[in-house]
């Protein structure tokens, strides 16, 4: 299960956005990374560079490497509807992302670790594949043994009410994936049409 393990703040400074983490250092230093970052002016990017940059931003945001991202895009292109919006829907329906959105884990990397270490169940069955595609109606929670682990349960903060495609049961500590989200409901600052244009070349 390959994933990006490099410096997170460096990635945030490249994009000028808190792609990984809370971005607390961006207020202190928003310059590009590197020894000469402060003196180097940001170049005006060409069309291809903008498209590539947007794809990289999406990959870093959702913790997906190139081959898996390409496969997700091809699946999105096969579905009915707008390819770019389908891509975001499929990325949002990943199990690790859903665990993060439900507030079971504080970040996507933490959610990925929970899934990989077999703490998460889907409809009562343990699933340890972070890229698993959650379907509408699926119920996501922690396995019984993990529910008794205070180190895990203390991190649960509950779902953000803005995420209307999810439902959270505080009593049961379980969440339901109600439906695929509409693009305007997803807060990520990603211009998915640029990704579609890049892959269409």
Coordinates of N, CA, C and O in Angstrom, one line a residue:
X1 N 0.8 -1.2 0.0 CA 0.0 0.0 0.0 C 0.9 1.2 0.0 O 1.2 1.8 1.0
X2 N 1.3 1.6 -1.1 CA 2.2 2.8 -1.3 C 1.5 4.1 -1.0 O 0.3 4.2 -1.3
X3 N 2.2 5.0 -0.4 CA 1.6 6.3 -0.1 C 2.8 7.3 0.1 O 3.9 6.9 0.2
X4 N 2.4 8.6 0.0 CA 3.4 9.7 0.2 C 3.8 9.7 1.7 O 2.9 9.8 2.6
X5 N 5.1 9.7 2.0 CA 5.6 9.7 3.4 C 6.6 10.9 3.6 O 7.3 10.9 4.6
X6 N 6.7 11.8 2.6 CA 7.6 12.9 2.7 C 7.1 14.0 3.6 O 6.1 13.9 4.3
X7 N 7.9 15.1 3.6 CA 7.5 16.3 4.4 C 6.2 16.9 4.0 O 6.0 17.3 2.8
X8 N 5.2 17.1 5.0 CA 3.9 17.6 4.6 C 3.9 19.1 4.4 O 3.2 19.6 3.6
X9 N 4.6 19.8 5.3 CA 4.6 21.3 5.2 C 5.2 21.7 3.8 O 4.7 22.7 3.2
X10 N 6.2 21.0 3.3 CA 6.8 21.3 2.0 C 5.7 21.3 0.9 O 5.6 22.2 0.1
X11 N 4.8 20.3 1.0 CA 3.8 20.1 0.0 C 2.8 21.3 0.1 O 2.4 21.9 -0.9
X12 N 2.4 21.6 1.3 CA 1.5 22.8 1.5 C 2.1 24.1 1.0 O 1.4 24.9 0.4
X13 N 3.4 24.3 1.2 CA 4.1 25.5 0.7 C 4.2 25.5 -0.8 O 4.1 26.6 -1.4
X14 N 4.3 24.3 -1.5 CA 4.3 24.3 -2.9 C 3.0 24.8 -3.5 O 3.0 25.6 -4.4
X15 N 1.9 24.4 -2.9 CA 0.6 24.8 -3.4 C 0.0 26.0 -2.8 O -1.0 26.6 -3.2
X16 N 0.6 26.4 -1.7 CA 0.1 27.6 -1.0 C -1.2 27.4 -0.2 O -1.9 28.3 0.1
X17 N -1.5 26.1 0.0 CA -2.7 25.7 0.7 C -2.4 24.5 1.7 O -1.4 23.8 1.5
X18 N -3.2 24.4 2.7 CA -3.0 23.3 3.7 C -3.4 21.9 3.1 O -4.4 21.4 3.6
X19 N -2.7 21.4 2.1 CA -3.0 20.2 1.5 C -2.9 19.0 2.5 O -3.8 18.2 2.5
X20 N -1.9 19.0 3.2 CA -1.6 17.9 4.2 C -1.4 18.6 5.6 O -0.6 19.4 5.7
X21 N -2.3 18.3 6.5 CA -2.2 18.9 7.8 C -3.0 20.2 8.0 O -3.8 20.5 7.1
X22 N -2.8 20.9 9.0 CA -3.6 22.1 9.3 C -3.1 23.4 8.7 O -3.7 24.4 8.8
X23 N -1.9 23.3 8.1 CA -1.3 24.5 7.4 C -1.0 25.6 8.4 O -0.9 26.8 8.0
X24 N -0.7 25.3 9.7 CA -0.4 26.4 10.6 C 0.9 27.1 10.3 O 1.1 28.3 10.7
X25 N 1.8 26.5 9.5 CA 3.1 27.2 9.1 C 2.9 28.1 7.9 O 3.8 28.9 7.6
X26 N 1.8 28.0 7.2 CA 1.6 28.8 6.0 C 1.5 30.3 6.4 O 2.0 31.1 5.6
X27 N 1.0 30.6 7.5 CA 0.9 32.0 8.0 C 2.2 32.6 8.2 O 2.5 33.7 8.0
X28 N 3.2 31.7 8.7 CA 4.5 32.2 9.0 C 5.4 32.2 7.8 O 6.2 33.1 7.6
X29 N 5.2 31.2 6.9 CA 6.1 31.1 5.8 C 5.3 30.6 4.6 O 5.1 29.3 4.5
X30 N 4.9 31.4 3.7 CA 4.1 31.0 2.6 C 4.9 30.9 1.3 O 4.4 30.8 0.2
X31 N 6.2 31.1 1.5 CA 7.1 31.1 0.3 C 7.3 29.7 -0.2 O 7.0 28.7 0.5
X32 N 7.6 29.5 -1.5 CA 7.9 28.2 -2.0 C 9.0 27.5 -1.2 O 9.9 28.2 -0.6
X33 N 9.1 26.2 -1.1 CA 10.1 25.5 -0.3 C 11.5 25.7 -1.0 O 11.6 26.0 -2.2
X34 N 12.5 25.4 -0.2 CA 13.9 25.5 -0.8 C 14.7 26.7 -0.2 O 14.2 27.6 0.3
X35 N 16.0 26.6 -0.4 CA 16.9 27.6 0.1 C 16.6 29.0 -0.4 O 16.7 30.0 0.3
X36 N 16.2 29.1 -1.7 CA 16.0 30.4 -2.3 C 14.5 30.6 -2.5 O 14.1 31.4 -3.4
X37 N 13.7 29.9 -1.8 CA 12.2 30.1 -1.9 C 11.7 31.5 -1.7 O 10.8 32.0 -2.5
X38 N 12.3 32.2 -0.8 CA 11.8 33.6 -0.5 C 12.2 34.6 -1.6 O 11.4 35.5 -1.9
X39 N 13.3 34.4 -2.3 CA 13.7 35.3 -3.3 C 13.2 34.9 -4.7 O 13.3 35.6 -5.7
X40 N 12.7 33.6 -4.8 CA 12.3 33.2 -6.1 C 10.8 33.5 -6.4 O 9.9 33.2 -5.6
X41 N 10.5 34.2 -7.4 CA 9.2 34.6 -7.7 C 8.4 33.4 -8.3 O 9.0 32.5 -9.0
X42 N 7.2 33.3 -8.0 CA 6.3 32.2 -8.5 C 6.1 32.5 -10.0 O 5.6 33.6 -10.4
X43 N 6.4 31.5 -10.8 CA 6.2 31.7 -12.3 C 4.8 31.6 -12.7 O 4.0 31.0 -12.0
X44 N 4.5 32.3 -13.8 CA 3.1 32.1 -14.4 C 3.1 30.8 -15.1 O 3.9 30.6 -16.0
X45 N 2.3 29.9 -14.6 CA 2.3 28.6 -15.2 C 1.5 28.5 -16.5 O 0.5 29.1 -16.7
X46 N 2.0 27.6 -17.4 CA 1.3 27.4 -18.6 C 0.2 26.4 -18.4 O -0.1 25.9 -17.3
X47 N -0.5 26.1 -19.5 CA -1.7 25.3 -19.4 C -1.4 23.9 -18.9 O -2.1 23.4 -18.0
X48 N -0.4 23.2 -19.5 CA -0.1 21.9 -19.0 C 0.4 21.9 -17.5 O 0.0 21.0 -16.8
X49 N 1.2 22.9 -17.2 CA 1.6 22.9 -15.8 C 0.5 23.1 -14.8 O 0.5 22.5 -13.7
X50 N -0.5 23.9 -15.2 CA -1.7 24.1 -14.3 C -2.5 22.8 -14.2 O -2.9 22.4 -13.1
X51 N -2.6 22.1 -15.3 CA -3.4 20.8 -15.3 C -2.6 19.8 -14.4 O -3.2 19.1 -13.6
X52 N -1.3 19.7 -14.6 CA -0.5 18.7 -13.8 C -0.5 19.1 -12.3 O -0.6 18.2 -11.5
X53 N -0.4 20.4 -12.0 CA -0.5 20.8 -10.6 C -1.8 20.4 -10.0 O -1.8 20.0 -8.8
X54 N -2.9 20.6 -10.7 CA -4.2 20.2 -10.1 C -4.3 18.7 -9.9 O -4.9 18.3 -8.8
X55 N -3.8 17.9 -10.8 CA -3.8 16.5 -10.6 C -2.9 16.1 -9.3 O -3.3 15.3 -8.5
X56 N -1.8 16.7 -9.2 CA -0.9 16.5 -8.0 C -1.6 16.9 -6.7 O -1.5 16.2 -5.7
X57 N -2.3 18.0 -6.8 CA -3.0 18.5 -5.6 C -4.1 17.5 -5.2 O -4.2 17.1 -4.0
X58 N -4.8 16.9 -6.1 CA -5.8 15.9 -5.8 C -5.2 14.7 -5.3 O -5.7 14.1 -4.3
X59 N -4.1 14.2 -5.8 CA -3.4 13.0 -5.4 C -2.9 13.2 -3.9 O -3.1 12.3 -3.1
X60 N -2.3 14.3 -3.7 CA -1.8 14.5 -2.3 C -2.9 14.7 -1.3 O -2.9 14.2 -0.2
X61 N -4.0 15.3 -1.7 CA -5.1 15.5 -0.8 C -5.7 14.2 -0.4 O -6.0 14.0 0.8
X62 N -6.0 13.3 -1.3 CA -6.6 12.0 -1.0 C -5.6 10.9 -0.7 O -6.1 9.8 -0.5
X63 N -4.3 11.2 -0.8 CA -3.4 10.2 -0.5 C -3.3 9.0 -1.5 O -3.2 7.9 -1.1
X64 N -3.4 9.4 -2.8 CA -3.4 8.3 -3.8 C -2.2 8.6 -4.7 O -1.9 9.7 -5.1
X65 N -1.6 7.5 -5.1 CA -0.4 7.6 -6.1 C -1.0 7.4 -7.5 O -2.1 7.1 -7.7
X66 N -0.1 7.6 -8.5 CA -0.5 7.7 -9.9 C -1.3 6.6 -10.4 O -2.3 6.8 -11.0
X67 N -0.8 5.4 -10.3 CA -1.6 4.3 -10.9 C -3.0 4.1 -10.4 O -3.9 4.0 -11.2
X68 N -3.2 4.2 -9.1 CA -4.5 4.1 -8.5 C -5.3 5.3 -8.9 O -6.5 5.2 -9.1
X69 N -4.7 6.5 -9.0 CA -5.4 7.7 -9.4 C -5.9 7.6 -10.8 O -7.1 7.9 -11.1
X70 N -5.1 7.1 -11.7 CA -5.4 6.9 -13.1 C -6.6 5.9 -13.2 O -7.5 6.1 -14.0
X71 N -6.5 4.8 -12.4 CA -7.6 3.8 -12.5 C -8.9 4.4 -12.0 O -10.0 4.1 -12.6
X72 N -8.8 5.3 -11.0 CA -10.0 5.9 -10.5 C -10.6 6.9 -11.5 O -11.8 6.9 -11.7
X73 N -9.7 7.6 -12.3 CA -10.2 8.5 -13.3 C -10.9 7.7 -14.4 O -11.9 8.1 -14.9
X74 N -10.3 6.5 -14.8 CA -10.9 5.7 -15.9 C -12.2 5.2 -15.5 O -13.2 5.1 -16.3
X75 N -12.4 4.8 -14.2 CA -13.7 4.4 -13.7 C -14.7 5.5 -13.8 O -15.8 5.4 -14.1
X76 N -14.2 6.8 -13.4 CA -15.1 7.9 -13.4 C -15.6 8.2 -14.9 O -16.7 8.6 -15.1
X77 N -14.7 8.0 -15.8 CA -15.0 8.3 -17.2 C -16.0 7.3 -17.8 O -16.8 7.6 -18.7
X78 N -16.1 6.1 -17.2 CA -17.0 5.1 -17.6 C -18.4 5.3 -17.1 O -19.4 4.9 -17.7
X79 N -18.5 6.1 -16.0 CA -19.8 6.3 -15.4 C -20.6 7.4 -16.1 O -20.0 8.2 -16.8
X80 N -21.9 7.4 -16.0 CA -22.7 8.4 -16.6 C -22.5 9.7 -15.8 O -22.2 9.7 -14.7
X81 N -22.6 10.8 -16.6 CA -22.5 12.1 -15.9 C -21.2 12.8 -16.3 O -20.5 12.4 -17.2
X82 N -20.9 13.9 -15.5 CA -19.7 14.7 -15.8 C -18.5 13.9 -15.2 O -18.5 13.6 -14.0
X83 N -17.4 13.7 -16.0 CA -16.3 12.9 -15.5 C -15.6 13.5 -14.3 O -15.2 12.8 -13.4
X84 N -15.4 14.8 -14.3 CA -14.7 15.4 -13.2 C -15.4 15.3 -11.9 O -14.8 15.0 -10.9
X85 N -16.7 15.5 -12.0 CA -17.6 15.3 -10.8 C -17.6 13.9 -10.3 O -17.6 13.6 -9.1
X86 N -17.6 12.9 -11.3 CA -17.6 11.5 -10.9 C -16.3 11.2 -10.2 O -16.2 10.3 -9.3
X87 N -15.2 11.8 -10.7 CA -13.9 11.5 -10.1 C -13.9 11.9 -8.6 O -13.4 11.2 -7.7
X88 N -14.4 13.1 -8.3 CA -14.5 13.6 -6.9 C -15.4 12.7 -6.1 O -15.0 12.3 -4.9
X89 N -16.5 12.2 -6.6 CA -17.4 11.3 -5.9 C -16.7 10.0 -5.6 O -16.8 9.5 -4.4
X90 N -15.9 9.5 -6.5 CA -15.2 8.2 -6.2 C -14.1 8.4 -5.2 O -13.9 7.5 -4.4
X91 N -13.4 9.5 -5.3 CA -12.4 9.8 -4.3 C -13.0 9.9 -2.9 O -12.4 9.5 -1.9
X92 N -14.1 10.6 -2.8 CA -14.8 10.8 -1.5 C -15.4 9.5 -1.0 O -15.5 9.4 0.2
X93 N -15.7 8.6 -1.9 CA -16.3 7.3 -1.4 C -15.2 6.3 -1.0 O -15.6 5.2 -0.6
X94 N -13.9 6.6 -1.1 CA -12.9 5.7 -0.5 C -13.1 5.5 0.9 O -13.6 6.4 1.7
X95 N -12.8 4.3 1.4 CA -13.1 4.0 2.8 C -12.3 4.9 3.8 O -12.8 5.4 4.8
X96 N -11.0 5.1 3.5 CA -10.2 5.9 4.3 C -10.7 7.4 4.4 O -10.7 8.0 5.5
X97 N -11.1 7.9 3.3 CA -11.7 9.3 3.3 C -13.0 9.3 4.0 O -13.2 10.3 4.8
X98 N -13.8 8.3 3.9 CA -15.1 8.3 4.6 C -14.9 8.2 6.1 O -15.6 8.9 6.9
X99 N -13.9 7.4 6.6 CA -13.6 7.3 8.0 C -13.2 8.7 8.5 O -13.6 9.2 9.6
X100 N -12.4 9.4 7.7 CA -12.0 10.8 8.0 C -13.1 11.8 8.1 O -13.3 12.5 9.0
X101 N -14.0 11.7 7.1 CA -15.1 12.6 7.0 C -16.1 12.4 8.1 O -16.8 13.3 8.6
X102 N -16.2 11.1 8.6 CA -17.1 10.8 9.7 C -16.6 11.3 11.0 O -17.3 11.2 12.0
X103 N -15.3 11.7 11.1 CA -14.7 12.2 12.3 C -14.2 11.0 13.2 O -13.9 11.3 14.3
X104 N -14.1 9.8 12.6 CA -13.6 8.7 13.4 C -12.0 8.9 13.5 O -11.5 8.4 14.5
X105 N -11.4 9.5 12.6 CA -10.0 9.8 12.6 C -9.7 11.3 12.3 O -10.5 11.9 11.6
X106 N -8.7 11.8 12.9 CA -8.5 13.3 12.8 C -7.9 13.7 11.4 O -7.9 14.9 11.1
X107 N -7.4 12.8 10.6 CA -6.8 13.1 9.3 C -6.9 11.9 8.4 O -7.2 10.8 8.8
X108 N -6.7 12.1 7.1 CA -6.8 11.0 6.2 C -5.7 10.0 6.4 O -5.9 8.8 6.3
X109 N -4.4 10.4 6.7 CA -3.4 9.4 7.0 C -3.7 8.6 8.2 O -3.5 7.4 8.2
X110 N -4.3 9.2 9.2 CA -4.7 8.5 10.4 C -5.8 7.5 10.1 O -5.9 6.4 10.6
X111 N -6.8 8.0 9.2 CA -7.9 7.1 8.8 C -7.3 5.9 8.0 O -7.8 4.8 8.2
X112 N -6.4 6.2 7.2 CA -5.8 5.1 6.4 C -5.1 4.0 7.3 O -5.2 2.8 7.1
X113 N -4.5 4.5 8.4 CA -3.8 3.6 9.3 C -4.9 2.8 10.1 O -4.7 1.6 10.3
X114 N -6.0 3.4 10.5 CA -7.0 2.7 11.2 C -7.6 1.6 10.3 O -7.8 0.4 10.8
X115 N -7.8 1.9 9.0 CA -8.3 0.9 8.1 C -7.3 -0.3 7.9 O -7.6 -1.5 8.0
X116 N -6.0 0.1 7.6 CA -5.0 -0.9 7.4 C -4.7 -1.8 8.6 O -4.4 -3.0 8.4
X117 N -4.9 -1.3 9.8 CA -4.7 -2.1 11.0 C -6.0 -2.8 11.4 O -6.0 -3.3 12.6
X118 N -7.0 -2.9 10.6 CA -8.2 -3.7 10.8 C -9.0 -3.3 12.0 O -9.6 -4.1 12.7
X119 N -9.1 -2.0 12.2 CA -10.0 -1.4 13.2 C -11.4 -1.1 12.7 O -12.3 -0.9 13.5
X120 N -11.5 -1.0 11.4 CA -12.7 -0.4 10.8 C -13.6 -1.6 10.2 O -13.0 -2.5 9.5
X121 N -14.9 -1.4 10.4 CA -15.8 -2.4 9.8 C -16.8 -1.7 8.8 O -17.1 -0.5 9.0
X122 N -17.2 -2.4 7.8 CA -18.2 -1.9 6.9 C -19.4 -3.0 6.9 O -19.1 -4.2 6.6
X123 N -20.5 -2.6 7.4 CA -21.7 -3.5 7.6 C -21.3 -4.6 8.5 O -21.7 -5.8 8.2
X124 N -20.5 -4.4 9.5 CA -20.1 -5.4 10.5 C -19.0 -6.3 10.1 O -18.5 -7.1 10.8
X125 N -18.4 -6.1 8.9 CA -17.3 -6.9 8.4 C -16.0 -6.1 8.3 O -16.0 -5.0 7.8
X126 N -14.9 -6.6 8.9 CA -13.7 -5.9 8.9 C -13.2 -5.7 7.4 O -13.1 -6.7 6.7
X127 N -12.8 -4.5 7.1 CA -12.2 -4.2 5.8 C -10.9 -3.4 6.0 O -10.9 -2.4 6.7
X128 N -9.8 -3.9 5.5 CA -8.5 -3.3 5.7 C -7.9 -2.8 4.4 O -6.7 -2.6 4.3
X129 N -8.8 -2.4 3.5 CA -8.3 -1.8 2.2 C -8.7 -0.4 2.1 O -9.9 -0.1 2.0
X130 N -7.8 0.6 2.3 CA -8.1 2.0 2.3 C -8.9 2.5 1.1 O -9.7 3.4 1.1
X131 N -8.6 1.9 -0.1 CA -9.2 2.3 -1.3 C -10.6 1.7 -1.6 O -11.2 1.9 -2.6
X132 N -11.1 0.9 -0.6 CA -12.4 0.2 -0.8 C -13.5 1.2 -1.1 O -13.5 2.3 -0.4
X133 N -14.3 1.0 -2.1 CA -15.3 1.9 -2.4 C -16.6 1.7 -1.6 O -17.2 0.6 -1.7
X134 N -16.9 2.7 -0.8 CA -18.1 2.6 0.0 C -19.3 2.8 -0.9 O -19.3 3.7 -1.8
X135 N -20.4 2.1 -0.6 CA -21.6 2.2 -1.4 C -22.7 2.9 -0.5 O -22.7 2.8 0.7
X136 N -23.7 3.5 -1.2 CA -24.8 4.1 -0.4 C -25.5 3.1 0.4 O -25.8 2.0 0.0
X137 N -25.7 3.5 1.7 CA -26.3 2.6 2.6 C -25.4 1.8 3.5 O -25.8 1.2 4.5
X138 N -24.1 1.8 3.2 CA -23.1 1.1 4.0 C -22.9 1.8 5.3 O -23.0 3.0 5.5
X139 N -22.7 1.0 6.4 CA -22.5 1.5 7.7 C -21.1 1.2 8.1 O -20.6 0.1 8.0
X140 N -20.4 2.3 8.5 CA -19.0 2.3 8.9 C -18.8 2.5 10.4 O -19.4 3.4 10.9
X141 N -18.0 1.7 11.0 CA -17.7 1.8 12.4 C -16.4 1.1 12.8 O -15.7 0.7 12.0
X142 N -16.2 1.1 14.1 CA -15.0 0.4 14.6 C -15.4 -1.0 15.0 O -16.6 -1.2 15.5
X143 N -14.5 -2.0 14.9 CA -14.8 -3.3 15.4 C -15.0 -3.3 16.9 O -14.5 -2.4 17.6
X144 N -15.6 -4.3 17.5 CA -16.0 -4.3 18.9 C -14.8 -4.1 19.8 O -14.8 -3.4 20.7
X145 N -13.7 -4.8 19.5 CA -12.5 -4.7 20.3 C -11.9 -3.3 20.3 O -11.4 -2.8 21.3
X146 N -12.0 -2.7 19.1 CA -11.4 -1.3 19.0 C -12.3 -0.3 19.7 O -11.8 0.7 20.1
X147 N -13.6 -0.6 19.8 CA -14.5 0.4 20.5 C -14.1 0.5 22.0 O -14.4 1.5 22.6
X148 N -13.5 -0.6 22.5 CA -13.1 -0.6 23.9 C -11.7 0.1 24.1 O -11.3 0.3 25.2
X149 N -11.1 0.5 23.0 CA -9.7 1.1 23.1 C -9.9 2.6 23.2 O -10.3 3.3 22.2
X150 N -9.7 3.1 24.4 CA -9.9 4.6 24.6 C -9.0 5.5 23.8 O -9.3 6.6 23.5
X151 N -7.8 4.9 23.4 CA -6.8 5.7 22.6 C -7.5 6.0 21.3 O -7.2 7.0 20.6
X152 N -8.3 5.1 20.8 CA -9.0 5.2 19.5 C -10.2 6.1 19.6 O -10.5 7.0 18.9
X153 N -11.1 5.7 20.6 CA -12.4 6.4 20.7 C -12.2 7.8 21.2 O -13.1 8.6 20.9
X154 N -11.1 8.2 21.8 CA -10.9 9.5 22.3 C -10.7 10.5 21.1 O -10.9 11.7 21.2
X155 N -10.3 9.9 19.9 CA -10.1 10.8 18.8 C -11.3 11.0 18.0 O -11.4 11.9 17.1
X156 N -12.4 10.3 18.3 CA -13.6 10.4 17.5 C -14.3 11.8 17.9 O -14.6 12.1 19.0
X157 N -14.5 12.6 16.9 CA -15.1 13.9 17.1 C -16.5 14.1 16.5 O -17.1 15.1 16.7
X158 N -16.9 13.1 15.7 CA -18.2 13.1 15.0 C -18.1 13.9 13.7 O -17.2 14.6 13.4
X159 N -19.2 13.7 12.9 CA -19.2 14.2 11.6 C -19.5 15.8 11.6 O -20.2 16.3 12.4
X160 N -18.8 16.4 10.7 CA -19.1 17.8 10.4 C -20.5 17.9 9.8 O -20.8 17.2 8.8
X161 N -21.4 18.7 10.3 CA -22.8 18.8 9.8 C -22.9 19.2 8.3 O -23.9 19.0 7.6
X162 N -21.8 19.8 7.8 CA -21.8 20.2 6.4 C -21.8 19.0 5.4 O -22.1 19.2 4.3
X163 N -21.3 17.9 5.9 CA -21.2 16.7 5.1 C -22.5 16.0 5.0 O -22.7 15.0 5.7
X164 N -23.5 16.5 4.2 CA -24.8 16.0 4.2 C -25.0 14.6 3.6 O -26.0 14.0 3.8
X165 N -23.9 14.1 2.9 CA -24.0 12.8 2.3 C -23.7 11.7 3.3 O -23.8 10.5 3.0
X166 N -23.4 12.1 4.6 CA -23.1 11.1 5.6 C -24.0 11.3 6.8 O -24.5 12.4 7.0
X167 N -24.2 10.3 7.6 CA -25.0 10.4 8.8 C -24.2 9.7 9.9 O -23.6 8.7 9.7
X168 N -24.2 10.3 11.1 CA -23.4 9.8 12.2 C -24.3 9.5 13.4 O -25.1 10.4 13.8
X169 N -24.2 8.3 14.0 CA -25.0 7.9 15.1 C -24.0 8.0 16.3 O -23.2 7.1 16.5
X170 N -24.2 9.0 17.2 CA -23.3 9.2 18.3 C -23.4 8.1 19.3 O -22.4 7.7 19.9
X171 N -24.6 7.6 19.5 CA -24.8 6.5 20.5 C -24.1 5.2 20.1 O -23.4 4.6 20.9
X172 N -24.2 4.9 18.8 CA -23.6 3.6 18.3 C -22.2 3.8 17.8 O -21.5 2.9 17.6
X173 N -21.8 5.1 17.7 CA -20.4 5.4 17.2 C -20.3 4.8 15.8 O -19.2 4.2 15.5
X174 N -21.3 4.9 15.0 CA -21.3 4.4 13.6 C -21.8 5.5 12.6 O -22.6 6.4 13.0
X175 N -21.3 5.4 11.4 CA -21.7 6.4 10.4 C -22.3 5.6 9.2 O -22.0 4.5 8.9
X176 N -23.2 6.3 8.5 CA -23.8 5.7 7.3 C -23.5 6.6 6.1 O -23.6 7.8 6.1
X177 N -23.0 5.9 5.0 CA -22.8 6.6 3.8 C -24.1 6.7 3.0 O -24.5 5.7 2.4
X178 N -24.8 7.8 3.0 CA -26.1 7.9 2.5 C -26.1 7.9 1.0 O -26.9 7.1 0.4
X179 N -25.3 8.7 0.4 CA -25.3 8.8 -1.0 C -23.9 9.4 -1.5 O -23.2 9.9 -0.6
X180 N -23.7 9.4 -2.8 CA -22.5 10.1 -3.3 C -22.7 11.6 -3.1 O -23.8 12.1 -3.4
X181 N -21.7 12.4 -2.7 CA -21.8 13.8 -2.6 C -21.9 14.6 -3.9 O -21.3 14.2 -4.9
X182 N -22.7 15.7 -3.8 CA -22.7 16.6 -5.0 C -21.4 17.4 -4.9 O -20.8 17.6 -3.8
X183 N -20.9 17.8 -6.1 CA -19.6 18.5 -6.1 C -19.6 19.7 -5.2 O -18.6 20.0 -4.5
X184 N -20.6 20.5 -5.2 CA -20.6 21.8 -4.4 C -20.6 21.5 -2.9 O -20.3 22.4 -2.1
X185 N -20.9 20.2 -2.5 CA -20.8 19.9 -1.0 C -19.4 19.5 -0.6 O -19.2 19.5 0.6
X186 N -18.6 19.2 -1.5 CA -17.2 18.8 -1.2 C -16.3 20.0 -1.0 O -16.2 20.8 -2.0
X187 N -15.7 20.3 0.1 CA -15.0 21.5 0.4 C -13.6 21.6 -0.3 O -13.0 22.7 -0.3
X188 N -13.1 20.5 -0.8 CA -11.7 20.5 -1.4 C -11.6 21.5 -2.6 O -12.4 21.5 -3.5
X189 N -10.5 22.3 -2.5 CA -10.3 23.3 -3.6 C -9.5 22.6 -4.7 O -8.3 22.9 -4.9
X190 N -10.3 21.8 -5.5 CA -9.7 21.1 -6.6 C -10.5 21.5 -7.9 O -11.7 21.4 -7.9
X191 N -9.7 21.9 -9.0 CA -10.4 22.2 -10.3 C -10.3 20.9 -11.1 O -9.4 20.7 -11.9
X192 N -11.3 20.0 -10.9 CA -11.3 18.7 -11.5 C -11.3 18.7 -13.0 O -10.9 17.8 -13.7
X193 N -11.9 19.8 -13.6 CA -11.9 19.9 -15.1 C -10.5 19.9 -15.7 O -10.3 19.4 -16.8
X194 N -9.6 20.5 -15.0 CA -8.2 20.6 -15.5 C -7.6 19.2 -15.5 O -6.8 18.9 -16.4
X195 N -8.0 18.3 -14.5 CA -7.5 17.0 -14.5 C -8.1 16.2 -15.7 O -7.4 15.4 -16.4
X196 N -9.4 16.4 -16.0 CA -10.0 15.8 -17.1 C -9.3 16.2 -18.4 O -9.0 15.3 -19.3
X197 N -9.0 17.5 -18.6 CA -8.3 18.0 -19.8 C -6.9 17.3 -19.9 O -6.5 17.0 -21.0
X198 N -6.2 17.2 -18.8 CA -4.9 16.6 -18.8 C -4.9 15.1 -19.3 O -4.1 14.7 -20.1
X199 N -5.8 14.3 -18.8 CA -5.9 12.9 -19.2 C -6.5 12.7 -20.5 O -6.4 11.7 -21.1
X200 N -7.2 13.8 -21.1 CA -7.8 13.7 -22.4 C -6.8 13.9 -23.5 O -7.1 13.8 -24.7
X201 N -5.6 14.3 -23.2 CA -4.6 14.6 -24.2 C -4.1 13.4 -24.9 O -4.0 12.3 -24.2

